[in-house]
PDB file of C-alpha atoms in Angstrom:
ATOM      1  CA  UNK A   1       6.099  13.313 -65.108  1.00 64.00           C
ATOM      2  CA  UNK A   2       5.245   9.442 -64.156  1.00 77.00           C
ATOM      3  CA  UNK A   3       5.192  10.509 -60.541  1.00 85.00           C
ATOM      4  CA  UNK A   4       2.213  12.326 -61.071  1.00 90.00           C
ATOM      5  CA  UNK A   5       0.649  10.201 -63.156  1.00 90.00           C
ATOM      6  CA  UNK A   6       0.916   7.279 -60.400  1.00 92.00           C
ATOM      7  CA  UNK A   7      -0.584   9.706 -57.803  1.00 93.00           C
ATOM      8  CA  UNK A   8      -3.691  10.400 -60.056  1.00 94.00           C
ATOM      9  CA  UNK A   9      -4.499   6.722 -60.565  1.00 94.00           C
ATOM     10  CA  UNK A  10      -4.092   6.449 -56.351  1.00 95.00           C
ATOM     11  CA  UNK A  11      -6.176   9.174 -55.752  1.00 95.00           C
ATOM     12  CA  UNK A  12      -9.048   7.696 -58.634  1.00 96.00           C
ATOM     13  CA  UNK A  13      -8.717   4.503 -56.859  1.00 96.00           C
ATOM     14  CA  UNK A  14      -9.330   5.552 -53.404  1.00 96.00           C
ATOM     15  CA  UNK A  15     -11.633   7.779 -54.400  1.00 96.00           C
ATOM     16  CA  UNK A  16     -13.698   4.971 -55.979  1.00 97.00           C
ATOM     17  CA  UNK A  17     -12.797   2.895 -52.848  1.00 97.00           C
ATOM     18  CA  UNK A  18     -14.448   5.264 -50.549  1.00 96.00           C
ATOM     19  CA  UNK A  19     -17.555   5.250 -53.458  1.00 96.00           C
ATOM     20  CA  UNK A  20     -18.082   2.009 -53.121  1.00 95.00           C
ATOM     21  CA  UNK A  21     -17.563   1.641 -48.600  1.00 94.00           C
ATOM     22  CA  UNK A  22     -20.223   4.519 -48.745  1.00 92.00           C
ATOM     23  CA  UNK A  23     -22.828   2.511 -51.046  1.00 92.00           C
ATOM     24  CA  UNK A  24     -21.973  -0.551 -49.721  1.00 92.00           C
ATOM     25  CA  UNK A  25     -22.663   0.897 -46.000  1.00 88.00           C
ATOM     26  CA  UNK A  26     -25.813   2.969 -47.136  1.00 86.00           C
ATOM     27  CA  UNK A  27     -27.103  -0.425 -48.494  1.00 88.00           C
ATOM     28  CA  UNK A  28     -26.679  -2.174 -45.198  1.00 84.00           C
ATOM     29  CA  UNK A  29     -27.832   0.637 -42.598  1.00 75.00           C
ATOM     30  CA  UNK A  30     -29.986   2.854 -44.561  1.00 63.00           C
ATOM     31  CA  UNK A  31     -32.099   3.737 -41.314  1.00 66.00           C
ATOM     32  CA  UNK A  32     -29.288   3.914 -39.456  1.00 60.00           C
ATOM     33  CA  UNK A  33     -27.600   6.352 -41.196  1.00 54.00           C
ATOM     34  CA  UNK A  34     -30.706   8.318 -41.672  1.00 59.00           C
ATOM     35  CA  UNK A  35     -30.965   8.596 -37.998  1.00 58.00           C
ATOM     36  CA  UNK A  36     -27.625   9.351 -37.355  1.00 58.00           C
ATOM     37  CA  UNK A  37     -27.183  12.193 -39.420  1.00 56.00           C
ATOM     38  CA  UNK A  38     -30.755  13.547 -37.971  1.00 54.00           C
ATOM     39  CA  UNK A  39     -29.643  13.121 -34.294  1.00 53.00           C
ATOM     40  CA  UNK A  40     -26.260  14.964 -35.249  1.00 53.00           C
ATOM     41  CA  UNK A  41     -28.479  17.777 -36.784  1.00 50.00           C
ATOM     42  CA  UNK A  42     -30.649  18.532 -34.119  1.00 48.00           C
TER      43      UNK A  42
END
């Protein structure tokens, strides 16, 4: 079916999307994203 073909290249695509925000926002913050996730823990 095409249908489903078209909804696995969306979901690759946002999936690489989201990848890439996640890298992208690690590069930028690194320490700040450390020390979020440690606050949340404790």
């Amino acid at each position: 079916m095409p249908l489903e073909d078209d909804v696995e290249d969306v979901v690759v695509a946002v999936d690489e999307l989201v990848a890439v925000m996640v890298m992208a926002e690690l590069r930028l913050s690194p320490r700040a994203a450390a020390g979020h996730h440690d606050h949340e823990g404790s």
